[in-house]
Coordinates of C-alpha atoms in Angstrom, one line a residue:
Chain A
M76 CA 151.3 -32.4 160.4
L77 CA 150.3 -35.7 162.1
R78 CA 146.9 -34.1 163.0
Y79 CA 146.4 -33.2 159.3
V80 CA 147.2 -36.7 158.1
A81 CA 144.8 -38.1 160.7
Y82 CA 142.2 -35.6 159.6
R83 CA 142.6 -36.5 156.0
L84 CA 142.3 -40.2 156.7
L85 CA 139.2 -39.7 158.8
A86 CA 137.7 -37.5 156.1
A87 CA 138.4 -40.2 153.5
I88 CA 136.2 -42.7 155.5
P89 CA 132.8 -41.3 154.3
V90 CA 134.1 -41.2 150.8
L91 CA 135.3 -44.8 151.0
I92 CA 131.9 -45.8 152.5
G93 CA 130.2 -44.0 149.6
V94 CA 132.5 -45.8 147.1
S95 CA 131.6 -49.2 148.7
F96 CA 127.9 -48.2 148.5
V97 CA 128.2 -47.4 144.8
V98 CA 130.1 -50.6 144.1
F99 CA 127.6 -52.7 146.1
F100 CA 124.7 -51.3 144.2
M101 CA 126.5 -51.7 140.9
L102 CA 125.9 -55.5 141.3
R103 CA 122.3 -55.0 142.3
L104 CA 121.6 -52.8 139.2
V105 CA 122.7 -55.5 136.8
P106 CA 119.6 -56.8 135.0
G107 CA 118.9 -60.5 135.7
D108 CA 119.1 -62.9 138.6
P109 CA 122.6 -62.9 140.1
I110 CA 122.4 -66.7 140.7
R111 CA 121.4 -67.3 137.1
L112 CA 124.3 -65.0 136.0
M113 CA 126.7 -67.3 137.8
F114 CA 125.7 -70.1 135.5
V115 CA 126.0 -68.3 132.1
N116 CA 127.3 -70.8 129.5
Q117 CA 126.8 -73.7 132.0
P118 CA 123.8 -76.0 132.7
Q119 CA 121.3 -74.0 134.9
P120 CA 120.8 -75.4 138.4
S121 CA 117.5 -76.7 139.7
A122 CA 115.0 -74.2 141.4
E123 CA 115.8 -75.7 144.8
R124 CA 119.5 -75.3 144.3
V125 CA 118.9 -71.7 143.2
E126 CA 116.9 -71.0 146.4
E127 CA 119.5 -72.7 148.5
M128 CA 122.3 -70.6 147.0
R129 CA 120.3 -67.4 147.3
H130 CA 120.0 -68.1 151.1
Q131 CA 123.6 -69.0 151.4
L132 CA 124.7 -65.8 149.7
G133 CA 122.2 -63.8 151.7
L134 CA 120.4 -62.6 148.6
D135 CA 117.0 -63.3 150.3
L136 CA 117.8 -60.6 152.9
P137 CA 116.5 -57.0 152.7
V138 CA 118.9 -54.8 150.7
W139 CA 120.2 -52.9 153.8
R140 CA 121.1 -56.1 155.5
Q141 CA 122.8 -57.3 152.4
Y142 CA 124.9 -54.2 152.4
L143 CA 125.8 -54.6 156.0
R144 CA 126.8 -58.2 155.3
Y145 CA 128.8 -57.0 152.3
M146 CA 130.6 -54.4 154.4
G147 CA 131.3 -56.9 157.2
N148 CA 132.9 -59.3 154.7
L149 CA 134.8 -56.4 153.1
L150 CA 136.3 -55.4 156.4
Q151 CA 137.6 -58.9 156.8
G152 CA 139.2 -58.7 153.3
D153 CA 136.5 -60.9 151.7
L154 CA 135.6 -59.4 148.3
G155 CA 133.4 -62.3 147.2
Y156 CA 133.9 -65.1 144.7
S157 CA 134.5 -64.9 141.0
Y158 CA 131.6 -66.2 138.8
R159 CA 134.1 -67.4 136.3
S160 CA 136.8 -69.2 138.3
R161 CA 134.8 -69.6 141.5
L162 CA 138.0 -68.4 143.3
P163 CA 138.0 -65.6 145.9
V164 CA 138.3 -62.2 144.2
G165 CA 140.8 -60.6 146.7
P166 CA 143.8 -63.0 146.3
E167 CA 143.3 -62.9 142.5
I168 CA 143.7 -59.1 142.5
I169 CA 146.6 -59.2 144.9
K170 CA 148.4 -61.8 142.7
R171 CA 148.2 -59.5 139.7
L172 CA 148.9 -56.3 141.6
P173 CA 152.7 -56.3 141.5
N174 CA 152.6 -56.4 137.7
T175 CA 150.3 -53.4 137.5
I176 CA 152.4 -51.5 140.0
K177 CA 155.5 -52.3 138.0
L178 CA 153.8 -51.1 134.8
A179 CA 152.2 -47.9 136.3
S180 CA 155.5 -47.0 138.0
A181 CA 157.5 -47.5 134.8
G182 CA 154.9 -45.5 132.9
L183 CA 155.0 -42.7 135.5
A184 CA 158.8 -42.6 135.5
I185 CA 158.8 -42.3 131.7
A186 CA 156.1 -39.5 131.9
V187 CA 158.0 -37.6 134.6
V188 CA 161.4 -37.8 132.9
I189 CA 160.2 -36.9 129.4
G190 CA 157.5 -34.5 130.6
L191 CA 159.7 -32.4 132.9
F192 CA 162.6 -32.3 130.4
A193 CA 160.4 -31.3 127.5
G194 CA 158.5 -28.7 129.6
I195 CA 161.8 -27.1 130.9
I196 CA 163.4 -27.0 127.5
S197 CA 160.2 -25.5 126.1
A198 CA 160.0 -22.8 128.7
A199 CA 163.7 -22.0 128.4
F200 CA 163.3 -21.5 124.7
R201 CA 160.0 -19.8 124.9
G202 CA 158.6 -18.6 121.6
R203 CA 161.4 -20.1 119.5
W204 CA 161.0 -22.9 117.1
L205 CA 162.1 -25.5 119.6
D206 CA 159.3 -24.4 122.0
R207 CA 156.7 -24.5 119.2
G208 CA 157.8 -27.8 118.0
L209 CA 157.8 -29.4 121.4
M210 CA 154.3 -27.9 122.2
L211 CA 153.0 -29.3 118.9
F212 CA 154.3 -32.7 119.9
T213 CA 152.5 -32.4 123.3
V214 CA 149.2 -31.6 121.6
L215 CA 149.8 -34.6 119.4
G216 CA 150.7 -36.6 122.5
I217 CA 147.4 -36.0 124.2
S218 CA 145.5 -36.6 120.9
V219 CA 146.9 -40.0 120.2
P220 CA 144.8 -42.7 121.9
G221 CA 147.0 -44.9 124.0
F222 CA 145.7 -48.1 122.6
W223 CA 146.5 -47.1 119.0
L224 CA 149.9 -45.8 119.9
G225 CA 150.5 -49.1 121.6
M226 CA 149.4 -50.9 118.4
M227 CA 151.8 -48.8 116.3
I228 CA 154.7 -49.3 118.8
M229 CA 153.9 -53.0 118.7
L230 CA 153.8 -53.1 114.9
I231 CA 157.1 -51.2 114.5
F232 CA 159.3 -52.3 117.5
G233 CA 157.7 -55.7 118.2
V234 CA 156.6 -57.1 114.8
Q235 CA 158.9 -55.4 112.3
L236 CA 162.1 -54.6 114.1
R237 CA 161.6 -57.4 116.7
W238 CA 163.4 -55.3 119.4
F239 CA 160.9 -56.2 122.2
P240 CA 158.6 -59.1 122.9
V241 CA 154.9 -58.1 122.2
S242 CA 153.4 -59.7 125.3
G243 CA 154.0 -61.1 128.8
A244 CA 155.4 -59.6 132.0
D245 CA 158.4 -61.7 133.1
T246 CA 161.4 -59.7 131.9
W247 CA 162.1 -56.0 131.7
Q248 CA 162.1 -56.1 127.9
Q249 CA 158.4 -57.1 128.1
L250 CA 157.7 -54.0 130.2
V251 CA 159.3 -51.5 127.8
M252 CA 156.5 -51.2 125.1
P253 CA 153.5 -51.1 127.5
A254 CA 155.2 -48.7 129.9
F255 CA 156.2 -46.3 127.1
T256 CA 152.7 -46.4 125.6
L257 CA 151.2 -45.6 129.0
G258 CA 153.7 -42.9 129.9
I259 CA 153.7 -40.9 126.7
G260 CA 150.3 -39.4 127.0
A261 CA 151.0 -38.4 130.6
A262 CA 154.3 -37.0 129.6
A263 CA 152.6 -34.7 127.1
V264 CA 150.3 -33.4 129.9
L265 CA 153.2 -32.9 132.3
A266 CA 155.3 -31.1 129.7
R267 CA 152.5 -28.5 129.1
L268 CA 152.0 -28.0 132.8
T269 CA 155.8 -27.8 133.5
R270 CA 156.2 -25.2 130.8
A271 CA 153.2 -23.1 132.1
N272 CA 154.3 -23.3 135.7
L273 CA 157.9 -22.5 135.0
L274 CA 157.0 -19.5 132.8
E275 CA 154.8 -18.2 135.7
A276 CA 157.5 -18.8 138.2
M277 CA 160.1 -17.0 136.0
S278 CA 157.9 -13.9 136.0
Q279 CA 158.1 -13.5 139.8
E280 CA 160.2 -10.9 141.5
Y281 CA 162.5 -13.3 143.2
I282 CA 163.7 -14.4 139.8
R283 CA 164.6 -10.7 139.0
T284 CA 166.5 -10.6 142.3
A285 CA 168.3 -13.8 141.4
R286 CA 169.3 -12.3 138.0
A287 CA 170.3 -9.0 139.7
K288 CA 172.6 -11.0 141.9
G289 CA 174.4 -12.0 138.8
L290 CA 173.5 -15.7 138.7
S291 CA 173.8 -17.6 135.4
N292 CA 170.7 -18.3 133.4
S293 CA 170.8 -22.0 134.1
S294 CA 171.2 -21.5 137.8
V295 CA 168.2 -19.1 137.8
I296 CA 166.1 -21.7 136.0
W297 CA 167.2 -24.7 138.0
R298 CA 167.6 -23.4 141.5
H299 CA 165.0 -20.7 141.7
G300 CA 162.4 -21.1 138.9
L301 CA 162.1 -24.9 138.8
R302 CA 162.0 -25.5 142.5
N303 CA 158.9 -23.2 142.8
A304 CA 157.3 -24.4 139.6
L305 CA 157.6 -28.0 140.6
I306 CA 155.3 -27.7 143.7
P307 CA 151.9 -27.7 141.8
I308 CA 153.3 -30.3 139.4
V309 CA 153.6 -32.8 142.3
T310 CA 149.8 -32.6 142.8
I311 CA 149.2 -33.2 139.1
I312 CA 151.5 -36.2 139.2
G313 CA 149.5 -37.6 142.1
L314 CA 146.3 -37.1 140.2
M315 CA 147.8 -38.8 137.2
I316 CA 148.3 -42.0 139.0
G317 CA 144.5 -42.6 138.9
G318 CA 144.6 -42.0 135.1
L319 CA 147.6 -44.3 134.7
L320 CA 145.8 -47.0 136.6
S321 CA 142.7 -46.9 134.5
G322 CA 144.7 -46.3 131.3
A323 CA 146.7 -49.4 132.2
F324 CA 143.4 -51.4 131.9
I325 CA 143.4 -50.9 128.1
I326 CA 147.1 -51.0 127.6
E327 CA 147.4 -54.3 129.7
S328 CA 144.6 -55.7 127.7
L329 CA 146.3 -54.7 124.4
F330 CA 149.7 -56.2 125.4
A331 CA 148.1 -59.3 127.1
Y332 CA 150.0 -58.1 130.2
P333 CA 148.8 -60.1 133.2
G334 CA 147.9 -57.2 135.5
V335 CA 144.8 -56.0 137.4
G336 CA 143.6 -54.1 134.4
E337 CA 143.7 -57.1 132.1
L338 CA 141.8 -59.0 134.7
A339 CA 139.1 -56.2 134.9
V340 CA 138.6 -56.1 131.1
K341 CA 138.3 -59.9 130.8
S342 CA 135.9 -59.9 133.7
I343 CA 133.7 -57.2 132.2
Q344 CA 133.6 -59.1 128.9
A345 CA 132.7 -62.3 130.7
R346 CA 130.1 -60.4 132.9
D347 CA 132.0 -61.7 136.0
F348 CA 130.5 -59.0 138.3
P349 CA 132.0 -59.8 141.7
M350 CA 135.5 -59.6 140.0
V351 CA 134.6 -56.3 138.3
Q352 CA 133.2 -55.0 141.6
G353 CA 136.4 -56.0 143.4
V354 CA 138.7 -54.3 141.0
V355 CA 136.7 -51.1 140.8
L356 CA 136.6 -50.9 144.6
F357 CA 140.3 -51.7 144.9
V358 CA 141.4 -49.1 142.3
A359 CA 139.0 -46.4 143.7
T360 CA 140.4 -47.0 147.2
C361 CA 144.0 -46.8 145.9
Y362 CA 143.1 -43.5 144.1
V363 CA 141.7 -41.9 147.3
L364 CA 144.7 -42.9 149.3
V365 CA 147.2 -41.7 146.7
N366 CA 145.4 -38.3 146.7
I367 CA 145.9 -38.0 150.4
V368 CA 149.6 -38.9 150.1
T369 CA 150.0 -36.3 147.4
D370 CA 148.4 -33.6 149.6
V371 CA 150.7 -34.5 152.4
I372 CA 153.8 -34.4 150.2
Y373 CA 152.6 -31.0 148.8
G374 CA 152.7 -29.7 152.4
F375 CA 156.3 -30.9 152.9
L376 CA 157.4 -29.2 149.7
D377 CA 155.7 -25.9 150.2
P378 CA 156.2 -24.5 153.7
R379 CA 153.7 -21.7 153.0
I380 CA 150.9 -24.2 153.2
K381 CA 149.6 -24.4 156.8
Y382 CA 147.5 -27.3 157.8
S383 CA 144.5 -26.5 159.9
Chain B
M96 CA 135.5 27.0 125.0
Q97 CA 136.9 25.1 122.0
I98 CA 140.0 23.0 122.3
P99 CA 141.9 23.0 119.1
L100 CA 142.8 19.5 118.0
S101 CA 145.6 18.7 115.7
S102 CA 144.9 16.1 113.1
D103 CA 147.3 13.7 114.9
V104 CA 145.5 14.0 118.2
S105 CA 142.1 13.5 116.5
T106 CA 143.3 10.3 114.8
N107 CA 144.5 9.0 118.1
V108 CA 141.2 9.8 119.7
T109 CA 139.4 7.9 116.9
L110 CA 141.7 4.9 117.2
A111 CA 141.2 4.8 121.0
N112 CA 137.5 5.0 120.5
Q113 CA 137.6 2.2 117.9
R114 CA 139.5 0.1 120.5
I115 CA 136.8 0.8 123.0
I116 CA 133.8 0.1 120.8
R117 CA 135.0 -3.1 119.4
T118 CA 132.3 -5.8 120.1
P119 CA 133.2 -9.0 121.9
F120 CA 132.8 -10.8 118.6
Q121 CA 135.3 -8.5 116.9
V122 CA 137.8 -9.1 119.7
F123 CA 137.2 -12.9 119.4
R124 CA 137.7 -12.8 115.6
R125 CA 140.9 -10.7 115.9
R126 CA 142.4 -13.0 118.5
L127 CA 141.4 -16.0 116.5
R128 CA 143.2 -14.8 113.4
A129 CA 146.3 -14.2 115.4
S130 CA 146.7 -17.9 116.3
T131 CA 147.9 -20.2 113.6
M132 CA 147.4 -23.3 115.9
T133 CA 143.7 -22.4 116.5
L134 CA 143.1 -21.8 112.9
T135 CA 144.6 -25.1 112.0
G136 CA 142.3 -26.7 114.7
V137 CA 139.3 -24.9 113.2
A138 CA 140.2 -26.2 109.7
M139 CA 140.7 -29.7 110.9
V140 CA 137.5 -29.8 112.9
L141 CA 135.5 -28.4 109.9
A142 CA 137.1 -31.1 107.7
V143 CA 136.0 -33.8 110.1
I144 CA 132.5 -32.4 110.4
V145 CA 132.1 -32.1 106.6
L146 CA 133.4 -35.7 106.2
A147 CA 131.0 -37.0 108.8
I148 CA 128.2 -35.3 106.9
I149 CA 129.1 -36.1 103.3
G150 CA 131.2 -39.2 104.0
P151 CA 128.4 -41.7 103.7
Y152 CA 127.4 -40.2 100.3
V153 CA 130.9 -40.1 98.8
A154 CA 132.0 -43.5 100.1
P155 CA 132.7 -45.7 97.2
E156 CA 131.0 -48.8 98.7
D157 CA 128.6 -49.9 101.3
P158 CA 130.6 -50.1 104.6
N159 CA 129.1 -53.5 105.5
E160 CA 129.1 -55.1 102.1
M161 CA 131.1 -58.3 102.4
N162 CA 133.1 -59.6 99.5
L163 CA 135.1 -62.6 100.5
G164 CA 136.9 -62.7 97.2
N165 CA 138.5 -59.3 98.1
R166 CA 139.7 -60.2 101.6
F167 CA 142.8 -58.5 103.0
M168 CA 143.6 -56.5 99.8
A169 CA 146.5 -54.1 100.5
P170 CA 145.9 -50.4 99.9
G171 CA 146.0 -49.7 96.2
R172 CA 144.2 -47.9 93.3
E173 CA 141.1 -50.0 93.7
H174 CA 140.8 -49.8 97.5
W175 CA 142.7 -46.8 98.8
F176 CA 142.7 -48.0 102.4
G177 CA 142.7 -51.7 101.5
T178 CA 140.0 -54.2 102.6
D179 CA 139.4 -56.1 105.8
D180 CA 138.9 -59.7 106.8
F181 CA 135.4 -59.7 105.2
G182 CA 136.6 -58.0 102.1
R183 CA 134.8 -54.7 103.1
D184 CA 136.3 -51.5 101.7
M185 CA 138.2 -49.8 104.5
L186 CA 137.9 -46.3 103.1
S187 CA 134.1 -46.6 103.0
R188 CA 134.1 -47.9 106.6
V189 CA 136.3 -45.1 107.8
L190 CA 134.1 -42.5 106.1
H191 CA 130.9 -44.0 107.7
G192 CA 132.6 -44.3 111.1
G193 CA 133.1 -40.6 111.5
R194 CA 129.5 -39.9 112.3
E195 CA 129.5 -42.5 115.2
S196 CA 132.8 -41.2 116.7
L197 CA 131.7 -37.6 116.5
M198 CA 128.3 -38.4 117.9
V199 CA 129.9 -40.1 120.9
G200 CA 132.0 -37.0 121.6
I201 CA 129.2 -34.5 121.2
I202 CA 126.3 -36.4 122.9
S203 CA 128.4 -37.5 125.9
I204 CA 129.8 -34.0 126.4
A205 CA 126.3 -32.6 126.1
I206 CA 125.0 -35.0 128.8
A207 CA 127.9 -34.0 131.1
L208 CA 127.4 -30.3 130.4
V209 CA 123.6 -30.2 130.9
I210 CA 123.5 -32.3 134.1
G211 CA 126.8 -30.7 135.4
V212 CA 125.4 -27.2 134.9
V213 CA 122.1 -27.9 136.5
V214 CA 123.6 -29.6 139.5
G215 CA 126.3 -27.0 139.9
L216 CA 123.8 -24.1 139.6
V217 CA 121.3 -25.5 142.1
S218 CA 124.0 -26.7 144.5
G219 CA 126.0 -23.4 144.4
Y220 CA 123.0 -21.1 144.4
F221 CA 120.9 -22.6 147.2
G222 CA 123.8 -24.0 149.3
G223 CA 122.7 -25.6 152.6
W224 CA 122.1 -29.3 153.1
F225 CA 121.4 -29.9 149.4
D226 CA 124.8 -28.5 148.5
M227 CA 126.5 -30.6 151.2
V228 CA 124.8 -33.8 150.0
V229 CA 125.7 -33.1 146.4
Q230 CA 129.3 -32.3 147.3
R231 CA 129.7 -35.6 149.2
C232 CA 128.2 -37.5 146.2
I233 CA 130.6 -35.7 143.8
E234 CA 133.5 -36.6 146.1
V235 CA 132.5 -40.2 145.9
M236 CA 132.2 -40.1 142.1
L237 CA 135.6 -38.4 141.8
A238 CA 137.1 -41.3 143.7
F239 CA 136.7 -43.3 140.5
P240 CA 139.2 -42.5 137.8
D241 CA 137.2 -41.3 134.7
L242 CA 137.6 -44.3 132.4
L243 CA 137.0 -46.7 135.3
L244 CA 133.7 -45.1 136.1
A245 CA 132.7 -45.3 132.5
M246 CA 133.7 -48.9 132.3
A247 CA 131.8 -49.8 135.4
I248 CA 128.7 -48.1 134.1
V249 CA 128.9 -49.9 130.7
S250 CA 129.5 -53.2 132.4
I251 CA 126.1 -52.7 134.2
L252 CA 124.2 -51.2 131.2
G253 CA 125.6 -53.7 128.7
P254 CA 127.9 -53.0 125.7
S255 CA 126.6 -50.6 123.1
L256 CA 127.5 -47.2 121.6
R257 CA 124.4 -45.6 123.3
N258 CA 125.5 -46.9 126.7
V259 CA 129.1 -45.6 126.1
M260 CA 127.7 -42.1 125.5
I261 CA 125.7 -42.3 128.7
A262 CA 128.6 -43.7 130.7
I263 CA 131.1 -41.1 129.4
G264 CA 128.5 -38.4 130.0
I265 CA 127.9 -39.4 133.6
G266 CA 131.6 -39.7 134.1
G267 CA 132.0 -36.1 133.2
V268 CA 129.2 -34.8 135.5
P269 CA 131.1 -34.6 138.8
G270 CA 134.0 -32.5 137.4
N271 CA 131.6 -30.2 135.5
A272 CA 129.2 -29.8 138.5
R273 CA 132.1 -28.9 140.8
F274 CA 133.5 -26.3 138.3
M275 CA 130.1 -24.8 137.7
R276 CA 129.4 -24.6 141.5
G277 CA 132.7 -22.6 141.9
L278 CA 131.6 -20.2 139.1
V279 CA 128.1 -19.8 140.7
L280 CA 129.6 -19.1 144.1
A281 CA 131.8 -16.3 142.6
Q282 CA 128.8 -14.8 140.7
R283 CA 126.5 -14.9 143.7
E284 CA 128.7 -12.4 145.6
R285 CA 128.6 -9.9 142.8
E286 CA 126.7 -6.6 143.2
F287 CA 124.3 -7.1 140.3
V288 CA 122.9 -10.1 142.1
D289 CA 122.4 -8.1 145.3
A290 CA 120.7 -5.5 143.2
A291 CA 118.4 -8.1 141.6
I292 CA 117.5 -9.5 145.0
V293 CA 116.8 -5.9 146.3
S294 CA 114.6 -5.2 143.3
G295 CA 112.5 -8.3 144.2
A296 CA 113.6 -10.8 141.5
G297 CA 112.7 -14.4 142.2
H298 CA 115.2 -17.3 142.4
G299 CA 114.5 -18.4 138.8
R300 CA 115.1 -14.9 137.4
I301 CA 118.3 -14.5 139.4
I302 CA 119.6 -17.9 138.2
F303 CA 118.7 -17.7 134.6
R304 CA 118.9 -14.0 134.0
Y305 CA 122.0 -13.1 136.0
I306 CA 124.0 -16.0 137.2
L307 CA 123.9 -18.5 134.3
P308 CA 124.7 -16.0 131.5
N309 CA 127.7 -14.7 133.5
S310 CA 129.2 -18.0 134.4
I311 CA 128.5 -20.2 131.3
S312 CA 131.4 -19.0 129.2
P313 CA 134.3 -20.7 131.1
M314 CA 132.0 -23.8 131.4
I315 CA 131.6 -23.9 127.6
V316 CA 135.4 -23.5 127.1
L317 CA 136.0 -26.4 129.5
T318 CA 133.3 -28.5 127.8
F319 CA 134.9 -27.8 124.4
M320 CA 138.3 -28.9 125.7
G321 CA 136.7 -32.2 126.7
V322 CA 135.3 -33.2 123.2
A323 CA 138.6 -34.8 122.1
G324 CA 138.9 -36.7 125.4
A325 CA 135.3 -38.0 125.1
I326 CA 135.9 -39.1 121.5
L327 CA 139.0 -41.0 122.6
A328 CA 137.3 -42.5 125.6
G329 CA 134.4 -43.7 123.4
S330 CA 136.8 -45.3 121.0
A331 CA 138.8 -46.8 123.8
L332 CA 135.7 -48.5 125.2
S333 CA 134.8 -49.7 121.7
F334 CA 138.3 -51.0 121.3
I335 CA 137.9 -53.3 124.3
G336 CA 134.5 -54.5 122.9
M337 CA 132.3 -52.4 125.3
G338 CA 131.1 -49.9 122.8
A339 CA 130.0 -50.2 119.2
Q340 CA 129.4 -53.8 118.2
P341 CA 130.2 -55.4 114.9
P342 CA 129.6 -54.7 112.1
S343 CA 129.6 -51.0 113.2
P344 CA 132.4 -49.0 111.4
E345 CA 133.1 -47.0 114.6
W346 CA 136.8 -46.2 114.5
G347 CA 137.6 -47.8 117.9
A348 CA 135.7 -51.0 117.0
M349 CA 137.6 -51.1 113.7
L350 CA 140.9 -50.8 115.5
N351 CA 139.9 -53.7 117.8
Q352 CA 139.3 -55.7 114.6
G353 CA 142.7 -54.5 113.2
R354 CA 144.8 -55.6 116.2
Q355 CA 144.1 -59.2 115.4
Y356 CA 145.7 -58.8 112.0
L357 CA 148.5 -56.4 113.0
R358 CA 151.3 -58.8 112.1
T359 CA 150.2 -59.3 108.5
E360 CA 147.6 -56.8 107.5
W361 CA 148.8 -53.5 109.0
W362 CA 146.4 -51.3 107.2
I363 CA 143.3 -52.5 109.0
G364 CA 144.6 -51.1 112.3
T365 CA 146.4 -48.1 110.9
F366 CA 143.9 -45.9 108.9
P367 CA 141.1 -45.7 111.4
G368 CA 143.7 -44.7 114.0
I369 CA 145.1 -41.9 111.8
V370 CA 141.7 -40.4 111.3
L371 CA 141.0 -40.7 115.0
V372 CA 144.2 -38.9 115.9
F373 CA 143.4 -36.2 113.2
T374 CA 140.0 -35.7 114.8
A375 CA 141.3 -35.5 118.4
L376 CA 144.2 -33.2 117.3
G377 CA 141.8 -30.8 115.6
F378 CA 139.5 -30.6 118.7
N379 CA 142.4 -30.2 121.1
L380 CA 144.0 -27.4 119.0
L381 CA 140.7 -25.7 118.8
G382 CA 140.0 -26.2 122.5
D383 CA 143.4 -24.8 123.5
G384 CA 142.8 -21.8 121.2
L385 CA 139.3 -21.2 122.4
R386 CA 140.6 -21.2 125.9
D387 CA 143.2 -18.6 125.2
V388 CA 140.7 -16.5 123.1
L389 CA 137.6 -16.7 125.2
D390 CA 138.7 -17.2 128.7
P391 CA 142.3 -17.0 129.9
S392 CA 141.2 -17.8 133.4
V393 CA 140.6 -21.5 132.7
G394 CA 144.0 -23.0 133.2
N395 CA 145.6 -26.0 131.6

């Protein structure tokens, strides 16, 4: 097992180098002089000052040396400086990270609870009106854009009923609406997958054996069907975290929730490229690591999987 | 020797024959009719397409015509969907916006399909170092969550609806290429490909005559299932100001405008959302149905 984890981590290194390569060139592909871009909406510096800054930032070096310099800085945790605030990018992301983790975890928890519950009920009542109704709801769930659902939730529960505050991130009440908005789409996807996997598991022979032993229906579903159906769902939940993180960008921006996503959207709008670069690199790295963790958990849950 | 057939037996034989000679299209039509959900999806998608085509002609007013005397009129007999902050008729704007939202879905999906199929075909068929390089590139691209990749691309290209289509299209390439490669690898092992090689067919003929036609069907199903997602992603980017720019009546851009007035003028942010959900729901129902009808092997 340890060998497998080490192997996966090693295999992730070329991917992460590739990610850094893409992110590095992202900034180089932006049309316009990066130094001039730093002074958008501000008085432009003199030509000498521009040259001096170019030299300071290493922009007069060949591209491959610029990349090496960028990687060197990256390995020391230096993600560069924001064009907008002139502050280092890394600490700004770290400062906002707890808020985004809180939101994504709450969204994931809502998705897992609602999604699994709806999927199990649906499979247990297969073909009946309850199943059809729930499945219709799940198609609706994946068809409603998160940002509009968020607006409607805000309109009803924030503006009309005044149950929850419409922005901020200090209290748990402020987390309810964005987390629910984020989780509901993922819940719909999970419900569909849980239903499909559970139905497949229930058609296996060990279920017939369990029934033949005289076990009750609920015991067959919970102890035999669900345990096996849940294994592939763990992978999907892992993959969902990436979607939740990037979905959080828009939801955070809608609810003015001070997380990494809101920072990214603001930076994109202000063309603050080092900040955009930092956030993209950070989220992609998290995504790669989460996928590795998911695969390892998968192995724990399913002893049939052998690591080689 | 003649075998006497009773009338019952002959009917059964005819029925069995009918079952055998049913063309794929007949099977498709039969399965389609059996699914209410799919038919509902077909009707909804047709309605959206018809509205996108005739919408601009039946719209009561010019979508960009400002009338400051009519600002923020609530939905009523004169303006069914109300008016916005510039006094523009919301119904006319929603009707015009359909074209843009549909276009985002269709063009971006087409970009992802064409590039994904070509890359997957070449990579899967030829294998070797090219395949290895392509697979590593795909792994790197898959390390970026979909929407994040699209946002990064738009941030470089600049905000516009055209760039949103390109960004969503490129974002869809790695998944499509990987799926297509899998299909090609499966087809390459089939006997008819061996037969074609033995009969002296060139690479081009094998790819286009044998492998592509036999692997494209699941690819198209997968693509169709992605239309709704692409429309929603496009509107999401417009919603945060990265896609269609004012005064465009693109639905996501209209919702962005509507959120500023959510507290007082609810209709500006409500009606474009309802039509957006209707459109995505139609495509999702149709996509689900097509998957079941055409290719049960493509999972959820």
